[in-house]
XYZ file of C-alpha atoms in Angstrom:
412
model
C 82.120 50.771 215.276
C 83.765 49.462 218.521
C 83.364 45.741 218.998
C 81.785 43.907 221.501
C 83.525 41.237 221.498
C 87.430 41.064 222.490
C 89.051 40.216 218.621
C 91.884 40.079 216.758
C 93.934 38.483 219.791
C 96.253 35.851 220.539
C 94.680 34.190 224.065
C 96.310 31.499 226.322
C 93.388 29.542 228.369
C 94.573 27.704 231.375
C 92.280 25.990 233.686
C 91.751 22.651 236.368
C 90.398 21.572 233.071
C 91.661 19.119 229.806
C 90.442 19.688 226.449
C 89.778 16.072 225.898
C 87.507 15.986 229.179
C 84.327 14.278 228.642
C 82.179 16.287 230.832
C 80.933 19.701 229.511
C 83.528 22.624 230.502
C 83.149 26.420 231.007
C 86.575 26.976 229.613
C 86.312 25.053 226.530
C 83.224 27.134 226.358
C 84.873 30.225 226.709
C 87.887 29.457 224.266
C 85.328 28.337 221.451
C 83.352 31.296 222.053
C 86.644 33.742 221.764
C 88.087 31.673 218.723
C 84.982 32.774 216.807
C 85.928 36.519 217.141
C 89.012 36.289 214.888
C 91.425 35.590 218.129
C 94.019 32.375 217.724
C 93.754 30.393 220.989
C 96.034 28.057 222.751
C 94.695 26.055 225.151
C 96.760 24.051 227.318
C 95.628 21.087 228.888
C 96.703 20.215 232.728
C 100.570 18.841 233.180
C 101.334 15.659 234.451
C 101.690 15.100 238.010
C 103.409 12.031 240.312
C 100.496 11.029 241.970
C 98.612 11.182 238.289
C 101.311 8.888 236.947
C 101.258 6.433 239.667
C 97.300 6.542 239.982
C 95.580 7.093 236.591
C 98.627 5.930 234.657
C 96.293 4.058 232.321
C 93.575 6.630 231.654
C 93.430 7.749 228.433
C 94.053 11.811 228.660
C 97.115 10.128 230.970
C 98.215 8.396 227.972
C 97.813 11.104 225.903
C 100.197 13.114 228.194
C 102.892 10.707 227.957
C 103.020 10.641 224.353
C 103.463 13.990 223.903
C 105.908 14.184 227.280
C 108.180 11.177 225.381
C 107.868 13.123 221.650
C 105.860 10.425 220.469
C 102.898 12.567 219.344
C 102.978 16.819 218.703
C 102.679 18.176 222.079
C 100.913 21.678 220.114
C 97.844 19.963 218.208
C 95.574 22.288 215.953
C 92.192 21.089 216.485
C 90.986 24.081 213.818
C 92.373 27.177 212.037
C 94.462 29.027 214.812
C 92.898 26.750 217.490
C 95.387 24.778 219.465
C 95.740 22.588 222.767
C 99.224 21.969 224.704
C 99.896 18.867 225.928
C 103.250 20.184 228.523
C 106.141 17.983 227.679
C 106.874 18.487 231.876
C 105.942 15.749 234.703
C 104.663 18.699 238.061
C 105.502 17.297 241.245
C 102.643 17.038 243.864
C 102.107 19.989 246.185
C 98.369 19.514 247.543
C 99.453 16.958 250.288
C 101.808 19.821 251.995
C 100.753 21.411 254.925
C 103.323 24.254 255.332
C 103.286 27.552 253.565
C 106.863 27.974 252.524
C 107.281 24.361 251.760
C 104.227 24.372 249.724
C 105.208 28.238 247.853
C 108.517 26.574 246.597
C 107.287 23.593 244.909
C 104.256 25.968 243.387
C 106.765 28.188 242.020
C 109.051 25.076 240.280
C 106.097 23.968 239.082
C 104.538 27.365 237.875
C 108.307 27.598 236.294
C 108.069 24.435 234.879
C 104.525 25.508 232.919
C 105.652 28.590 232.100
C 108.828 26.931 229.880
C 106.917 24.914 228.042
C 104.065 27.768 227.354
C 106.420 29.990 226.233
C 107.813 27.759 224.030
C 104.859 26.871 222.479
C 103.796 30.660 221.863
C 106.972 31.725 220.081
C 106.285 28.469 218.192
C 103.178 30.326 217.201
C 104.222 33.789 217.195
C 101.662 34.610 219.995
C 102.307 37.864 220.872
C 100.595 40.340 222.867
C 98.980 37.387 224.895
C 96.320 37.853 226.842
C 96.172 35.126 229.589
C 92.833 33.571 230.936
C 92.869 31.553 234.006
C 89.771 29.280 234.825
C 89.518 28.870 238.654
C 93.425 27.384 238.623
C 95.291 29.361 241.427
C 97.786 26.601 241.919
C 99.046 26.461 238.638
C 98.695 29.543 237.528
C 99.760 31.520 240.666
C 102.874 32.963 238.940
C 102.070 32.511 235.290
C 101.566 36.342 234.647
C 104.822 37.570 235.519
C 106.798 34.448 234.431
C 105.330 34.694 230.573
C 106.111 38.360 231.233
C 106.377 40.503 228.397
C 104.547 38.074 225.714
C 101.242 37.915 228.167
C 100.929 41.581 228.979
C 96.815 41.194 230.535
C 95.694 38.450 232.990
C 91.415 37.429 233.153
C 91.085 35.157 236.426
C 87.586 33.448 235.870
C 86.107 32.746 239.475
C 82.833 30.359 238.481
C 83.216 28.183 241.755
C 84.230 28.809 245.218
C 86.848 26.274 245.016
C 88.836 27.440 247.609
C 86.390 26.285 250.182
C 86.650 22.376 248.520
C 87.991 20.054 251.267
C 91.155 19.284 248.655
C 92.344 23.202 248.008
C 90.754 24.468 251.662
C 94.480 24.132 253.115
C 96.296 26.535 250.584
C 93.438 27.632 248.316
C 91.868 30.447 250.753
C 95.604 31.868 250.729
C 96.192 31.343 247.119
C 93.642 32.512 245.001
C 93.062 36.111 246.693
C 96.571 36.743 245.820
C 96.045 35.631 242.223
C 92.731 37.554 242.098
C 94.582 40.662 243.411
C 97.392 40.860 241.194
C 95.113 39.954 238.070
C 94.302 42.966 235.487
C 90.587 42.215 235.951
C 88.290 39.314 237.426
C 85.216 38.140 235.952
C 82.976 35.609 237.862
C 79.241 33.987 237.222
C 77.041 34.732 240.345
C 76.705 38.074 242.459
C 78.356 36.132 245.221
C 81.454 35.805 244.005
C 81.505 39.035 242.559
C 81.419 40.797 245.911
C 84.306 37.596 247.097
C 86.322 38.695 244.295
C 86.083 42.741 244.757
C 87.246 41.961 248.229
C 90.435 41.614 246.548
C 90.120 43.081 243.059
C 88.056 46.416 242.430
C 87.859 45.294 238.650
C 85.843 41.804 239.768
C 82.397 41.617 237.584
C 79.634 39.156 237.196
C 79.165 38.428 233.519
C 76.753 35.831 234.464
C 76.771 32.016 233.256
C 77.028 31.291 229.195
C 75.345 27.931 228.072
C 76.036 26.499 224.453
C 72.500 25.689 223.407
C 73.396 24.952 219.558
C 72.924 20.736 220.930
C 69.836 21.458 222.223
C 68.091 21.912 219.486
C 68.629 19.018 216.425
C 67.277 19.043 213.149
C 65.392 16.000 214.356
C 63.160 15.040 217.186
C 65.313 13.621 220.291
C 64.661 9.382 220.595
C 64.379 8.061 223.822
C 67.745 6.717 224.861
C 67.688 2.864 225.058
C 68.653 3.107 229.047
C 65.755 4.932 229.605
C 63.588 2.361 227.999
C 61.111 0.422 230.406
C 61.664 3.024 233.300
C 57.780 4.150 234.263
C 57.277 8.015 234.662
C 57.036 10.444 236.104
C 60.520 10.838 235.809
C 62.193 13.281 238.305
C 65.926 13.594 236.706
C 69.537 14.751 237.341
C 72.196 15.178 234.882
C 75.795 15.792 235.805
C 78.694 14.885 238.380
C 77.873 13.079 241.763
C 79.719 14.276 244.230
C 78.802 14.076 248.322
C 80.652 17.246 248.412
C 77.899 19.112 246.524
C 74.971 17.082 246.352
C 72.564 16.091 249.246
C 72.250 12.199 249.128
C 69.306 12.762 252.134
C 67.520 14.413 249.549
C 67.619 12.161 246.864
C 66.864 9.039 249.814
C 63.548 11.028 250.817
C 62.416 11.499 247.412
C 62.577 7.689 246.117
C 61.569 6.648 249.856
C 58.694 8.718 249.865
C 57.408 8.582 246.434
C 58.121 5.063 245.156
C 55.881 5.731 242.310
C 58.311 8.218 240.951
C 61.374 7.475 239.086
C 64.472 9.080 240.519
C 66.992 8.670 236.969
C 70.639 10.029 237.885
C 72.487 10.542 235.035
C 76.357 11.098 235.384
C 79.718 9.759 237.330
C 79.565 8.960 241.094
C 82.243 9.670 243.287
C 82.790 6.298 245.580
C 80.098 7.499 248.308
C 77.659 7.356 246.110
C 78.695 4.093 244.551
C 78.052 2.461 247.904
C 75.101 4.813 249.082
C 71.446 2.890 249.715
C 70.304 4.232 246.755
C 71.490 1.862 244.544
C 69.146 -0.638 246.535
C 66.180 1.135 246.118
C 64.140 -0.017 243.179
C 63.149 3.658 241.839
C 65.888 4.880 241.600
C 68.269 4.259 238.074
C 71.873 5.549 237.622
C 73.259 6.345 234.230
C 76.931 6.436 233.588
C 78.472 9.676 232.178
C 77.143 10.220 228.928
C 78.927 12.533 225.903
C 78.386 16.072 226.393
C 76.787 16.378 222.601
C 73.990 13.654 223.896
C 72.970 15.687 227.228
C 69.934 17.488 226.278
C 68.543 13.676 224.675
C 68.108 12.769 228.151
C 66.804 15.857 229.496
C 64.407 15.975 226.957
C 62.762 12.558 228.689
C 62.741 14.091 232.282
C 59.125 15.205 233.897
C 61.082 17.159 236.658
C 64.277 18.217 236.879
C 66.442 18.704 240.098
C 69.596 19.856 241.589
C 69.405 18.846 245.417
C 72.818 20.883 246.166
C 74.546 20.407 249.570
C 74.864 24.047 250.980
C 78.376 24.646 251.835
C 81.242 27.174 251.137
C 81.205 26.284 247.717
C 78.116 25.626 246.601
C 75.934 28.639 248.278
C 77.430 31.037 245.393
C 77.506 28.235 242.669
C 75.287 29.335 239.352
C 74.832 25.798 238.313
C 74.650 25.705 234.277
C 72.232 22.739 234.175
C 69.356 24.945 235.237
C 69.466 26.968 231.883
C 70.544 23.240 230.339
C 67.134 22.114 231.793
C 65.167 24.943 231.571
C 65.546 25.851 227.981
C 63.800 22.187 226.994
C 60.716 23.555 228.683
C 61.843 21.495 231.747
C 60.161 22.636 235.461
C 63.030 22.855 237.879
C 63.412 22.141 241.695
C 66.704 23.386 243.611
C 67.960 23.696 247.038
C 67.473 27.125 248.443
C 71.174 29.278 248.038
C 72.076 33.137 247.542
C 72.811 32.332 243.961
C 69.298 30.944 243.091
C 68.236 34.253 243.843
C 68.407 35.176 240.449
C 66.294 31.996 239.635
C 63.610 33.090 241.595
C 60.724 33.296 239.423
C 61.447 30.371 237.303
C 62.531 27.564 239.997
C 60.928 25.800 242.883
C 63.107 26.631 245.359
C 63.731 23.974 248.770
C 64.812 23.966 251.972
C 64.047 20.847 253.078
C 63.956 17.065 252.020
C 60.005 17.320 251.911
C 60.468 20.236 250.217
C 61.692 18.327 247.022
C 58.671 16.355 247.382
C 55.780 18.896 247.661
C 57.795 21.074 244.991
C 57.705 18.243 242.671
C 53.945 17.506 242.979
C 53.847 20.819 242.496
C 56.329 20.794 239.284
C 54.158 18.189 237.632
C 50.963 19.864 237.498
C 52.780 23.095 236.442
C 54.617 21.558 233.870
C 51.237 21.990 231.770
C 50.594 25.727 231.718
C 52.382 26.755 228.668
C 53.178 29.913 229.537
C 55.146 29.126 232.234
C 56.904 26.469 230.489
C 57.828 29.369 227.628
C 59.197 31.952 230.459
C 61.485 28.859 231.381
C 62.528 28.572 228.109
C 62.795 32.491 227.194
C 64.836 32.850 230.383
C 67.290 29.751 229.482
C 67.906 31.686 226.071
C 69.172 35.126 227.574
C 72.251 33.324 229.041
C 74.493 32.352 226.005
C 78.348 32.446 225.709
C 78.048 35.349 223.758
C 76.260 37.486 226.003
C 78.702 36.417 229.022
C 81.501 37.005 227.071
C 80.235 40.078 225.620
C 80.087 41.263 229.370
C 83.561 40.637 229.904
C 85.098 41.645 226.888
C 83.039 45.470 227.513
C 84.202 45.562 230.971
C 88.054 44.719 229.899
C 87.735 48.041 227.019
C 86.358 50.329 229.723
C 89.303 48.906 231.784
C 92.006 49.514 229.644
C 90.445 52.584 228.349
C 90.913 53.579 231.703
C 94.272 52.700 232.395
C 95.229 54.065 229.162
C 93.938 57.602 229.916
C 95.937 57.796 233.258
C 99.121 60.000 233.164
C 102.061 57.418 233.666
């Protein structure tokens, strides 16, 4: 019987994304998933770069780096049987800041050059052979990769899951860059209907697999305690979990929300990017910020929101976005309220959906009554559940045997 699943391969995973990151990641998602499905998987984390070495010099994954770039740890680490991460023994030089095409296309290539070496070393190390190469959303870095690891990676998967291009720090090369990577990819799989019809622009073999969400966490052997931060705050407790970033969240929202409901508690859990670190929220007494906390201890938190949100900023990157939190909130039995986009269309039945500040806060009062009817709360959770890794990556791995099928029925 034909599999479902893509198996018995070796896959390289290269994304904007480290192994050792301590946010959650759709492409450590994805290689876990894969690696279960007797394929050996090499993940290689992101390459040094000058400005990372001059800014961030004493981070940790920057430390990390350095030890393997100055042989003073393995720069191949198995983290389980056949699953391993690269650390690049290469420093990348900088390219974001230039303006000019050809410039810019030059560097790219050294560094794409640069990459390549070291992965190629790596998978002869391994005796990776027949590779198949999966990109995550990096179209700098892995702009030439497919033809310079050329004949060892023989099929390229470019994973569009964010409009990225569109993000004020790839806008000035990024709308040039990744429709060329999409084009000359063998297929292109992305996680909203929006950027599925983006993609086919480009690529006619561009398909929506849909989000996957690791809900293993989410449900311990035992009950989920209150988190100590959490202790003392009064409920109801409208929550967000994840990055904060002005460049996809609304802080007018949030502002209207605590303003107009001070006897609500607005808990933000997650990093803040330095406009939100100054933003008048901080002064406001009902509101409570939560640094970043491990992935594994997400849903703990969750569990101990009334109402969840995800007050989005609708822009070029955002209005396709399928944000995974929803499913990450939903499947706790959690009521949702969103900002209004093309993606949430899917969402439709199980979100309160906003288009304006005082939207949030007549969606809420809404939300909280709701939040009672158990069989609402149970289509919440049975939606949550039908969006796993391994359905998403079943989707992709059917739509890459039809496509080679395909390919390998046409007359040369």
């Amino acid at each position: 019987m034909e599999s479902k699943m893509i198996t018995g391969r070796d896959i390289l995973l290269v994304g904007l994304q480290p192994w050792d990151i301590a946010i959650g990641s759709n492409c450590k998602n994805v290689a876990t998933e894969l690696s279960k499905y007797n394929n050996r998987i090499l993940y290689v984390n992101r390459a040094l770069d000058r400005i990372t070495l001059l800014r961030d010099r004493k981070d940790v994954k920057t430390q990390t780096r350095l030890k393997s770039l100055h042989h003073q740890a393995n720069d191949l680490q198995e983290i389980r049987p056949n699953f391993w991460t690269l650390d690049p023994r290469t420093v990348l030089e900088s390219v974001n800041w230039i303006p000019f095409k050809t410039p810019f296309d030059i560097i790219n290539r050294i560094n794409n050059r640069r990459m390549a070496a070291q992965i190629r070393q790596a998978i002869h190390r391994l005796g990776f052979k027949n590779v198949l190469l999966f990109i995550d959303n990096e179209f700098y870095r892995g702009q030439y990769l497919q033809e310079m690891l050329a004949p060892e990676v023989t099929d390229c998967i470019y994973y569009s899951r964010d409009n990225l291009a569109t993000h004020p720090f790839f806008v000035r090369q990024g709308k040039r860059l990744e429709p060329k990577l999409i084009a000359k990819s063998t297929m292109v799989v992305t996680n909203s209907d929006y950027l599925e019809d983006y993609g086919r622009k480009y690529n006619p073999h561009t398909y929506n697999i849909l989000q996957g969400c690791d809900f293993e966490r989410f449900f311990p052997d035992q009950p989920f305690t209150l988190p100590d931060e959490m202790r003392g705050i009064k409920g109801p407790i409208i929550g967000y979990m994840g990055v904060m970033t002005v460049a996809r969240l609304d802080l007018k929202i949030l502002e209207h929300i605590a303003t107009q409901r001070p006897d609500w508690s607005l808990v933000l859990v997650g990093p803040q990017d330095k406009t939100f670190q100054k933003s008048r929220l901080h002064a406001l007494p009902n509101v409570h910020f939560i640094a970043n906390v491990p992935e594994v201890k997400v849903p703990q938190y969750i569990q101990f929101f009334d109402v969840c949100i995800n007050p989005q900023l609708v822009n070029g990157m955002t209005i396709g976005n399928y944000p995974r939190k929803l499913d990450e909130y939903m499947v706790l039995g959690k009521p949702v309220v969103v900002t209004r986009t093309l993606a949430m269309e899917l969402f439709k039945d199980h979100v309160y959906q906003c288009d304006t500040p005082q939207d949030y806060v007549e969606n809420i009062t809404r939300a909280l009554e709701e939040r009672k009817d158990e069989k609402r709360v149970q289509g919440w959770i049975d939606f949550s559940l039908q969006h796993t890794w391994e359905v998403s990556l079943s989707k992709m791995s059917q739509h890459y045997f039809r496509l080679k099928k395909t390919q390998q029925s046409q007359p040369a």
